mmCIF file of C-alpha atoms and ligand atoms in Angstrom:
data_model
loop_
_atom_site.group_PDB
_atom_site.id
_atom_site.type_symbol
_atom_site.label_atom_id
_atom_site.label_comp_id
_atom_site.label_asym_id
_atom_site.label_seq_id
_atom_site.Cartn_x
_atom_site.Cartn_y
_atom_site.Cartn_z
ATOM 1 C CA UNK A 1 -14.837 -1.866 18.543
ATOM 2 C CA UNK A 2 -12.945 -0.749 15.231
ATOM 3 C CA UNK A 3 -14.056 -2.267 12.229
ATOM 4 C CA UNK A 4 -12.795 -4.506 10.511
ATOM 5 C CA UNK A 5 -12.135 -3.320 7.107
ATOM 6 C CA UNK A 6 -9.705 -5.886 5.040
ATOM 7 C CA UNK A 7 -9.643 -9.785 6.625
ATOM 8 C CA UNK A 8 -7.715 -12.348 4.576
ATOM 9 C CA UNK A 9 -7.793 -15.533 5.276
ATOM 10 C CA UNK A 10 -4.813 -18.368 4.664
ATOM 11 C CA UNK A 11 -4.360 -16.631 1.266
ATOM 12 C CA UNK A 12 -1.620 -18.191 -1.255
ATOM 13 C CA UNK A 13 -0.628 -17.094 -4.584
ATOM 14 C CA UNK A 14 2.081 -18.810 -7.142
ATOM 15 C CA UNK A 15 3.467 -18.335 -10.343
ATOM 16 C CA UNK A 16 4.203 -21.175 -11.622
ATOM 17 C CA UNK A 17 6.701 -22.745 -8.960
ATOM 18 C CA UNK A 18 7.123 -19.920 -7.264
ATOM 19 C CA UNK A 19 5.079 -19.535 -4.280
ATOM 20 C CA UNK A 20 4.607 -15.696 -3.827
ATOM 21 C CA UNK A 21 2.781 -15.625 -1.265
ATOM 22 C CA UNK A 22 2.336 -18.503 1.465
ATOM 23 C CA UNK A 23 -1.087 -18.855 3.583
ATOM 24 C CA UNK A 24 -1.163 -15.878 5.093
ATOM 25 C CA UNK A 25 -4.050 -14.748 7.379
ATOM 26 C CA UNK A 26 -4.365 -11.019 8.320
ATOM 27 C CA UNK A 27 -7.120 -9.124 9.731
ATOM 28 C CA UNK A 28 -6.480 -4.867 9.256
ATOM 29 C CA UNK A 29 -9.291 -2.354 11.112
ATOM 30 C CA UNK A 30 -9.804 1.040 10.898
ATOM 31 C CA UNK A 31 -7.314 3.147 12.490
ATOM 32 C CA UNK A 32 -4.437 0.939 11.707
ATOM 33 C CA UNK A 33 -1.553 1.843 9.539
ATOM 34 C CA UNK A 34 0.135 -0.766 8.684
ATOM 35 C CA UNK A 35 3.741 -1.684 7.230
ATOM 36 C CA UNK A 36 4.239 -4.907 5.127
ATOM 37 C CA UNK A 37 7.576 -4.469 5.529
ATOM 38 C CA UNK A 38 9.949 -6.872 3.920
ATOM 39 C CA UNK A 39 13.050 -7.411 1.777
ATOM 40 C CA UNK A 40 12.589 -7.419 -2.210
ATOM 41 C CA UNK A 41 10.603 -10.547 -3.509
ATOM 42 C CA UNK A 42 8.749 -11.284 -0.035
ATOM 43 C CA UNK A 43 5.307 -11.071 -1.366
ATOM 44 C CA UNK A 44 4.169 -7.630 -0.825
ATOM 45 C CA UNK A 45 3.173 -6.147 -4.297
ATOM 46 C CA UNK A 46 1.597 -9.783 -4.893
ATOM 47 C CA UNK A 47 -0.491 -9.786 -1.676
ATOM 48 C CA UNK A 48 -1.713 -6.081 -1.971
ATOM 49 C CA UNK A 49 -2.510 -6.528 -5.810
ATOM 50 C CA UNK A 50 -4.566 -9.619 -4.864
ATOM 51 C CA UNK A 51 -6.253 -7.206 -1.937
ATOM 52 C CA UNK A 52 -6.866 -4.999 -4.520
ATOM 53 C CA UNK A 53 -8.483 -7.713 -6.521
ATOM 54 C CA UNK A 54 -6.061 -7.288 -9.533
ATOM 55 C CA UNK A 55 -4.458 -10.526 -9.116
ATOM 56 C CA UNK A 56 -6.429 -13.387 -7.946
ATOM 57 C CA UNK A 57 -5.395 -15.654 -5.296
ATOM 58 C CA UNK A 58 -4.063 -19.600 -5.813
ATOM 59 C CA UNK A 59 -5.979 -20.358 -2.528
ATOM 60 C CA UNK A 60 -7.761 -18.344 0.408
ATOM 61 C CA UNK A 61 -10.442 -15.617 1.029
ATOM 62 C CA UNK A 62 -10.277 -11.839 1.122
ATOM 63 C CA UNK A 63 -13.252 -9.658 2.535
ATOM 64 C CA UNK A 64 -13.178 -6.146 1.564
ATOM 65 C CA UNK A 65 -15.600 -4.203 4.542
ATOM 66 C CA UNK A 66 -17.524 -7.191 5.531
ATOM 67 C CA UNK A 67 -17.660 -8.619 1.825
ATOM 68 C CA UNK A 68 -16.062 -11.364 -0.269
ATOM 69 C CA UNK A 69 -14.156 -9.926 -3.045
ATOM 70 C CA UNK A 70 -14.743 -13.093 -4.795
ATOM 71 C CA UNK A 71 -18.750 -12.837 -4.531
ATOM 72 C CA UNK A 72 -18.437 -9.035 -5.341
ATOM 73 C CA UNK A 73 -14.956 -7.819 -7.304
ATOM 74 C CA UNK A 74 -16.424 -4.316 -8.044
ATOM 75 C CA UNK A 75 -17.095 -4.120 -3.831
ATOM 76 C CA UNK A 76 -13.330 -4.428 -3.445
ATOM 77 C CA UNK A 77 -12.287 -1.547 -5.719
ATOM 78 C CA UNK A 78 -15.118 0.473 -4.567
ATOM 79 C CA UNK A 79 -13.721 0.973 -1.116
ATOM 80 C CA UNK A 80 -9.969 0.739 -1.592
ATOM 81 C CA UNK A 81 -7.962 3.763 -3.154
ATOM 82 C CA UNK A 82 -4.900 1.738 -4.296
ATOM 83 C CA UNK A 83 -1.239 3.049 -5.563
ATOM 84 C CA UNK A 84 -0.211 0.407 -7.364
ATOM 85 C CA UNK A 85 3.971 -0.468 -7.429
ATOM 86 C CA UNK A 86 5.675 1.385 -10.342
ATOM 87 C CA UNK A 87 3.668 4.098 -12.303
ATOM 88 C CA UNK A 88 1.058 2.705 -14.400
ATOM 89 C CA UNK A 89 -0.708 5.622 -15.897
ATOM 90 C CA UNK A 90 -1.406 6.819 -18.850
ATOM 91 C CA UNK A 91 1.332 8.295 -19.636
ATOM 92 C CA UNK A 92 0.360 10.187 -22.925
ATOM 93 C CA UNK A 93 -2.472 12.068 -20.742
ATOM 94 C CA UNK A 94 -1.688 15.174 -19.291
ATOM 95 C CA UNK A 95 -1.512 14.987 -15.413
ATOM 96 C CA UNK A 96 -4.740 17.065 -14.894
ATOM 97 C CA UNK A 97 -6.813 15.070 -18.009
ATOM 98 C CA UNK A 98 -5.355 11.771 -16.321
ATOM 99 C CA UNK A 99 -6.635 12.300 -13.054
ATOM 100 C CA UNK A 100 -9.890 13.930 -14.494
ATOM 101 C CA UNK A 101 -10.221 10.951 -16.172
ATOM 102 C CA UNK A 102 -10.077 9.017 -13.309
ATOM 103 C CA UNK A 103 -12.476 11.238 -10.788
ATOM 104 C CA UNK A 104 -15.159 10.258 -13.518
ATOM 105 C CA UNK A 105 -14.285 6.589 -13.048
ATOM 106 C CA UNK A 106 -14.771 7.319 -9.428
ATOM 107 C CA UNK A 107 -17.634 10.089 -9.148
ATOM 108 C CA UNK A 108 -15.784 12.301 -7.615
ATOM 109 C CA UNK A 109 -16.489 16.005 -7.706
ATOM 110 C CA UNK A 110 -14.528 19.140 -9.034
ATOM 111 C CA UNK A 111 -13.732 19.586 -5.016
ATOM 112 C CA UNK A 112 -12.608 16.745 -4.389
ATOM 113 C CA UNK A 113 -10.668 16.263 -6.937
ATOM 114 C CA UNK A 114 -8.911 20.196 -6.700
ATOM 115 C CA UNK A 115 -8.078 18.539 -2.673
ATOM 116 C CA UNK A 116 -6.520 15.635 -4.123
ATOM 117 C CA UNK A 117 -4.415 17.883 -6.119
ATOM 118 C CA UNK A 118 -3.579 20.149 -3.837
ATOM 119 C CA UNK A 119 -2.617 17.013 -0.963
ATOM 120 C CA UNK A 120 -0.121 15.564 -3.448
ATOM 121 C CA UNK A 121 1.238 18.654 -4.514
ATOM 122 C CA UNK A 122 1.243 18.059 -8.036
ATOM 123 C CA UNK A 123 -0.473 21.553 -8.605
ATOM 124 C CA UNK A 124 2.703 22.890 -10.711
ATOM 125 C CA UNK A 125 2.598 20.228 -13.414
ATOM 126 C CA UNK A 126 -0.689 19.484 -14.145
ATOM 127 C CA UNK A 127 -0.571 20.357 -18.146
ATOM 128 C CA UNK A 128 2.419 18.692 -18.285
ATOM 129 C CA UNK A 129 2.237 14.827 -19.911
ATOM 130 C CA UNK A 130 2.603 11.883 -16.901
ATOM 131 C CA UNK A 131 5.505 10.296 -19.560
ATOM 132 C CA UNK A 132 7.338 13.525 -19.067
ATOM 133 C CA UNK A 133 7.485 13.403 -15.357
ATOM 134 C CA UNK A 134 10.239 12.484 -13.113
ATOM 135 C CA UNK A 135 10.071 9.217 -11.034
ATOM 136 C CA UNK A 136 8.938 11.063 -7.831
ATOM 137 C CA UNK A 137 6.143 13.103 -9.779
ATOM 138 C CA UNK A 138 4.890 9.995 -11.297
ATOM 139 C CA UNK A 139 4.405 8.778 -7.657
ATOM 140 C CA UNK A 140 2.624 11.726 -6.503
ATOM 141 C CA UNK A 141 0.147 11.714 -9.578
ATOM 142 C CA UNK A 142 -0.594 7.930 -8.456
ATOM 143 C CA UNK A 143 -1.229 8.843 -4.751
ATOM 144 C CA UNK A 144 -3.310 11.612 -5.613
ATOM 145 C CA UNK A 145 -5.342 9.171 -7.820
ATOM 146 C CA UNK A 146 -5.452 7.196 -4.651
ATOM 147 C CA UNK A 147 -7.073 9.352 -2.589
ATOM 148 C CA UNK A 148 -9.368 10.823 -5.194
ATOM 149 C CA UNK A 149 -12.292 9.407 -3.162
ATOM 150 C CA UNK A 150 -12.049 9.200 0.116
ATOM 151 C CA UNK A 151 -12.521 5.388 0.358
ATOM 152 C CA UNK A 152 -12.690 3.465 3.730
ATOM 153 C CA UNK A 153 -9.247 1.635 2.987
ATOM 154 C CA UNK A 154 -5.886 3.036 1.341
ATOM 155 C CA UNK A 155 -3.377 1.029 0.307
ATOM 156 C CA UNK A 156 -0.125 2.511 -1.274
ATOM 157 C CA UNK A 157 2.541 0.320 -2.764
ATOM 158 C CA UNK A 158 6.352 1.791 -1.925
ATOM 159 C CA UNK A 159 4.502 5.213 -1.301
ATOM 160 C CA UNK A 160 7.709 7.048 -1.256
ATOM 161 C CA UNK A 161 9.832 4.829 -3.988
ATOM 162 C CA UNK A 162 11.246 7.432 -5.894
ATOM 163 C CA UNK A 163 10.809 10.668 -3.810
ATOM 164 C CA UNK A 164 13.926 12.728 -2.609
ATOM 165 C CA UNK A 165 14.005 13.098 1.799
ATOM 166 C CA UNK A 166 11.785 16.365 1.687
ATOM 167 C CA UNK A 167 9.283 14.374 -0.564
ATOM 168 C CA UNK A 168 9.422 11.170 1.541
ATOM 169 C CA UNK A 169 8.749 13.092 4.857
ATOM 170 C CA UNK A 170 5.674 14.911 2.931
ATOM 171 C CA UNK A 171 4.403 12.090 1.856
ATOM 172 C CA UNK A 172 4.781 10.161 5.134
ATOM 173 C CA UNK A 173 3.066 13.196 7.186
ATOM 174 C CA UNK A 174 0.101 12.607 4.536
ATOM 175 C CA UNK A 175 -0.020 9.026 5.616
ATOM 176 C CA UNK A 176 -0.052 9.738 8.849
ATOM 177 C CA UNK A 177 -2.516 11.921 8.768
ATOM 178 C CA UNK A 178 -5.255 10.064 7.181
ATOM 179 C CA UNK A 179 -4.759 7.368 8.924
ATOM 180 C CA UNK A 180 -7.481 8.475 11.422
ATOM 181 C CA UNK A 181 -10.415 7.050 9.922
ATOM 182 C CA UNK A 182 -9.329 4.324 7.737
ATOM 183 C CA UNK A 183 -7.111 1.742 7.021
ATOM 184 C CA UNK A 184 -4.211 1.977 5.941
ATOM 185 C CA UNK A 185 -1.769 -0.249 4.557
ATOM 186 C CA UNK A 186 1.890 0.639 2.923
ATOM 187 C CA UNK A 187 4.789 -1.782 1.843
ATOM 188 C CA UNK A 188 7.811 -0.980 2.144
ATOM 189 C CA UNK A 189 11.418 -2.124 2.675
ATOM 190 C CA UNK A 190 12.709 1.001 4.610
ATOM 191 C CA UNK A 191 12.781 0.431 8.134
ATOM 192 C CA UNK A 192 12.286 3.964 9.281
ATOM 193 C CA UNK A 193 9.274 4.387 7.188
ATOM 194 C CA UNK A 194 7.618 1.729 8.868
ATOM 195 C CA UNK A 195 8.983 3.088 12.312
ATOM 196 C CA UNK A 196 8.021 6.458 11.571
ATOM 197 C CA UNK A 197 4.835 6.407 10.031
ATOM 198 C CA UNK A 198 3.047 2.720 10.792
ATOM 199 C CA UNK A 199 1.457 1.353 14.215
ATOM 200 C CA UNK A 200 1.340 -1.731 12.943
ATOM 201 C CA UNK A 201 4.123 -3.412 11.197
ATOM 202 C CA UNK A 202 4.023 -7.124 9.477
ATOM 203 C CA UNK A 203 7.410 -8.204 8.795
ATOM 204 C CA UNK A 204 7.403 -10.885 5.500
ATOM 205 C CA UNK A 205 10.064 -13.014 4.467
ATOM 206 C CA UNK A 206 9.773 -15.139 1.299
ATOM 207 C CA UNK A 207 5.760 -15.161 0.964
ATOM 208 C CA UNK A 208 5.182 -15.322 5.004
ATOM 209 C CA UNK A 209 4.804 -13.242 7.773
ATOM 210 C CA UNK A 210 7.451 -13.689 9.939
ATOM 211 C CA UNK A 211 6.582 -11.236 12.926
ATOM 212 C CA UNK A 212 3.172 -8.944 13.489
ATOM 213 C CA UNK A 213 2.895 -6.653 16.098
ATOM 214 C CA UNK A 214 3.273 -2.747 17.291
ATOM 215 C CA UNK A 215 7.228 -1.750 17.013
ATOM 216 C CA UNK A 216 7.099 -2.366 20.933
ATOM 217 C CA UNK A 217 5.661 -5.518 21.121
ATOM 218 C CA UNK A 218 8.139 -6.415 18.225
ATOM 219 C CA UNK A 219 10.899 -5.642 19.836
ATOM 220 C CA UNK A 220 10.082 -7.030 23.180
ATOM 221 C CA UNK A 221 8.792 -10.303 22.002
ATOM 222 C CA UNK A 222 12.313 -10.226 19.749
ATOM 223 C CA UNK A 223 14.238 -8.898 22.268
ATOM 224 C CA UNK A 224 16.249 -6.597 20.418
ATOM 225 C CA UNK A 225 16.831 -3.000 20.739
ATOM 226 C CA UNK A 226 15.480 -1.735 17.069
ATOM 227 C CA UNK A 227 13.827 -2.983 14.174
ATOM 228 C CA UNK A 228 16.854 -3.507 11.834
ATOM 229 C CA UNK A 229 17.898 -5.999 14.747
ATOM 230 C CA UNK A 230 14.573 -8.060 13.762
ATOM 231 C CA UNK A 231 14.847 -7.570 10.041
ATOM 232 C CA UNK A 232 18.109 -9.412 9.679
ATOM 233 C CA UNK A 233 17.168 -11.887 12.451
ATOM 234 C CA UNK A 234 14.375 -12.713 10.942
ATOM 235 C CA UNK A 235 14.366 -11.423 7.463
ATOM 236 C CA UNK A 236 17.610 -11.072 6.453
ATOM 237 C CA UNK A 237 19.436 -13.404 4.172
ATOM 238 C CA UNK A 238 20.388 -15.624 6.849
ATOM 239 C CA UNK A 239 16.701 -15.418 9.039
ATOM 240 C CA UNK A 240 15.116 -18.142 10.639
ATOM 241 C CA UNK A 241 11.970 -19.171 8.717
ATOM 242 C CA UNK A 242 8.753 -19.045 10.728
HETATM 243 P P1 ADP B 1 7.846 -7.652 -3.149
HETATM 244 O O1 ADP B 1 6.783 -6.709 -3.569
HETATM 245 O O2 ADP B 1 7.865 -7.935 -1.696
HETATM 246 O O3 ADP B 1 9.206 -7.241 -3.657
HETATM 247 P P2 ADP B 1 6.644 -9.455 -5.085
HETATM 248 O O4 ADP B 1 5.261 -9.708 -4.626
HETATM 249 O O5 ADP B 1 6.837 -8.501 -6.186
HETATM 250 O O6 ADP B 1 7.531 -9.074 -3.823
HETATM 251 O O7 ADP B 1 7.281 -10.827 -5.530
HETATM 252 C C1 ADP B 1 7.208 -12.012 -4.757
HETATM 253 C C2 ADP B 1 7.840 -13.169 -5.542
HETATM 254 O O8 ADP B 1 7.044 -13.471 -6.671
HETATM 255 C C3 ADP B 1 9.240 -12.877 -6.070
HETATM 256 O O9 ADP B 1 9.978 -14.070 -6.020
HETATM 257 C C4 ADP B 1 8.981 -12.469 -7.505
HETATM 258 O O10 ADP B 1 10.089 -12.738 -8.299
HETATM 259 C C5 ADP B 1 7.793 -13.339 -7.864
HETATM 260 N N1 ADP B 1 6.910 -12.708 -8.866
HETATM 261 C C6 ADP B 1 6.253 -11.531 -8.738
HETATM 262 N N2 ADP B 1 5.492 -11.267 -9.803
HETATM 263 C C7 ADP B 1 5.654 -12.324 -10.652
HETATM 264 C C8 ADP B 1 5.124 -12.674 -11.929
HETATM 265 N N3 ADP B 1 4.245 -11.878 -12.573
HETATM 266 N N4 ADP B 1 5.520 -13.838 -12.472
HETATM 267 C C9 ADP B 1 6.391 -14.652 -11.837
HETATM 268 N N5 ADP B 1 6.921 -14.395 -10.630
HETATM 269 C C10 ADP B 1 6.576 -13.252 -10.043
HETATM 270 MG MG1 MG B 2 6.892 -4.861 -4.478
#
C-alpha cells in the first residue's frame, strides 16, 4: 500500500470575507503527482501555503507523513521541499551564497547541493545576484532550493510560471521524474501541464474541488473528450458549482 504522505481534512481558510479555500478534504500518497489545477483566485497558493504550514488554516487538519502539522510545525517543513508562488529570495544574495545559505538551513551536503544545481540548471549564474535574474531564473533558483534535500513530499507552486517552452518542458521532465518516490504536488492553470506531467489532477473552482480523478476517469465520469472541455464546464466562468 503507498503511503500516505499529505492528508487534509475539511480544511478552510478566509481572509476576511473571502473564503479562500472551502472544506476541502484530500488525501496525496507517494507516487502521485498531482495537479491543483484551477483558474486564478481558486485557492491553490492558499491551500499549498497552509500545507506548507506558512499560512494557518480558519478550520480543518493537515498531517504531514503521519503527523499533525498543528502538534508539530517544524515536522511539516522537515519533509516538504516547497517552491513557493512568485520568487521570494533573497534577492541581494548571490545565487550560489543563497542556496548555500539555505543547504545549511537544511543539512544538506556539498553533493547534494552541487546535484541540486546541476538539476535546475542554474550552473551558469551562480555569482550572479538572485535580484539580477530574469523571471524564469528566479524560478529555477527556487526549485533548486526545493529539492535541496530530498524530502518525502515536493510541492512546487506554478513550477513553470515564467519559463520560455524549452524551460517548461525541462522543468516538467524533472517533475516527472522524481515523482517516483514521493509526492508530488504542482498548481497550475495550464491544462497541458497537468495533462502532461500529473496522474492525478484536482480541478478547483472558487476555494473547492470541483472534480478529482486520473485524466481518464475525468473525462469519462465528465464525458467529454479533453480536459479544457471540463475546465470550462466546470471551472470556467460560467461552471456549475459542486
Ligand atoms: P490561486 O493560487 O488559485 O490563484 P489564491 O489562493 O492566491 O488562488 O487566492 C484565492 C482567493 O483568496 C482569491 O480570491 C484571492 O484574491 C484571495 N486572497 C489570496 N491571498 C489573500 C490575502 N493575503 N488577503 C486577502 N485575500 C487573499
Ligand atoms: Mg496561486
Amino acid at each position: 500500500m503507498p503511503k500516505e504522505l499529505v492528508k487534509i481534512e475539511n480544511l478552510s481558510k478566509n481572509y476576511g470575507q473571502i473564503e479562500a479555500v472551502k472544506d476541502i478534504s484530500l488525501t496525496v500518497k507517494e507516487g502521485e503527482i498531482v495537479a491543483l489545477l484551477g483558474p486564478n483566485g481558486a485557492g491553490k497558493s492558499t491551500l499549498m501555503n497552509m500545507i506548507a504550514g506558512y499560512l494557518s488554516p480558519s478550520d480543518g487538519e493537515i498531517s504531514v507523513c503521519g503527523k499533525n502539522i498543528k502538534d508539530d510545525p517544524l515536522w511539516g517543513k522537515e519533509h516538504i521541499g516547497f517552491l513557493p508562488e512568485g520568487a521570494p529570495l533573497y534577492a541581494d544574495l548571490t545565487v550560489k551564497q543563497f542556496l548555500k545559505y539555505m543547504a545549511e538551513l537544511r543539512g544538506v551536503d556539498d553533493d547534494q547541493l552541487k546535484q541540486a544545481i546541476q538539476l535546475a540548471n542554474v550552473e551558469e549564474v551562480l555569482n550572479q545576484k538572485v535580484e539580477t535574474l530574469s523571471k524564469g531564473y528566479q524560478r529555477r533558483v527556487g526549485f533548486a532550493q526545493s529539492v535541496l534535500a530530498d524530502l518525502p513530499i515536493l510541492m512546487l507552486d506554478e513550477p513553470t510560471d515564467g519559463l520560455d517552452p524549452n524551460q517548461k518542458k525541462h522543468m516538467r521532465g524533472l517533475i516527472a521524474k522524481m515523482g517516483k518516490n514521493k509526492a508530488i504536488i504542482i498548481s497550475t492553470h495550464l491544462l497541458e501541464e497537468a495533462e502532461d506531467v500529473c496522474n492525478r489532477i484536482v480541478l478547483m473552482k472558487q476555494g473547492q474541488v470541483v472534480a478529482d480523478g486520473t485524466l481518464k476517469s475525468i473525462l469519462s465520469r465528465y464525458k467529454s473528450k479533453s480536459l479544457e472541455e471540463v475546465f470550462f464546464k466546470l471551472a470556467g466562468d460560467k461552471g456549475e458549482q459542486a
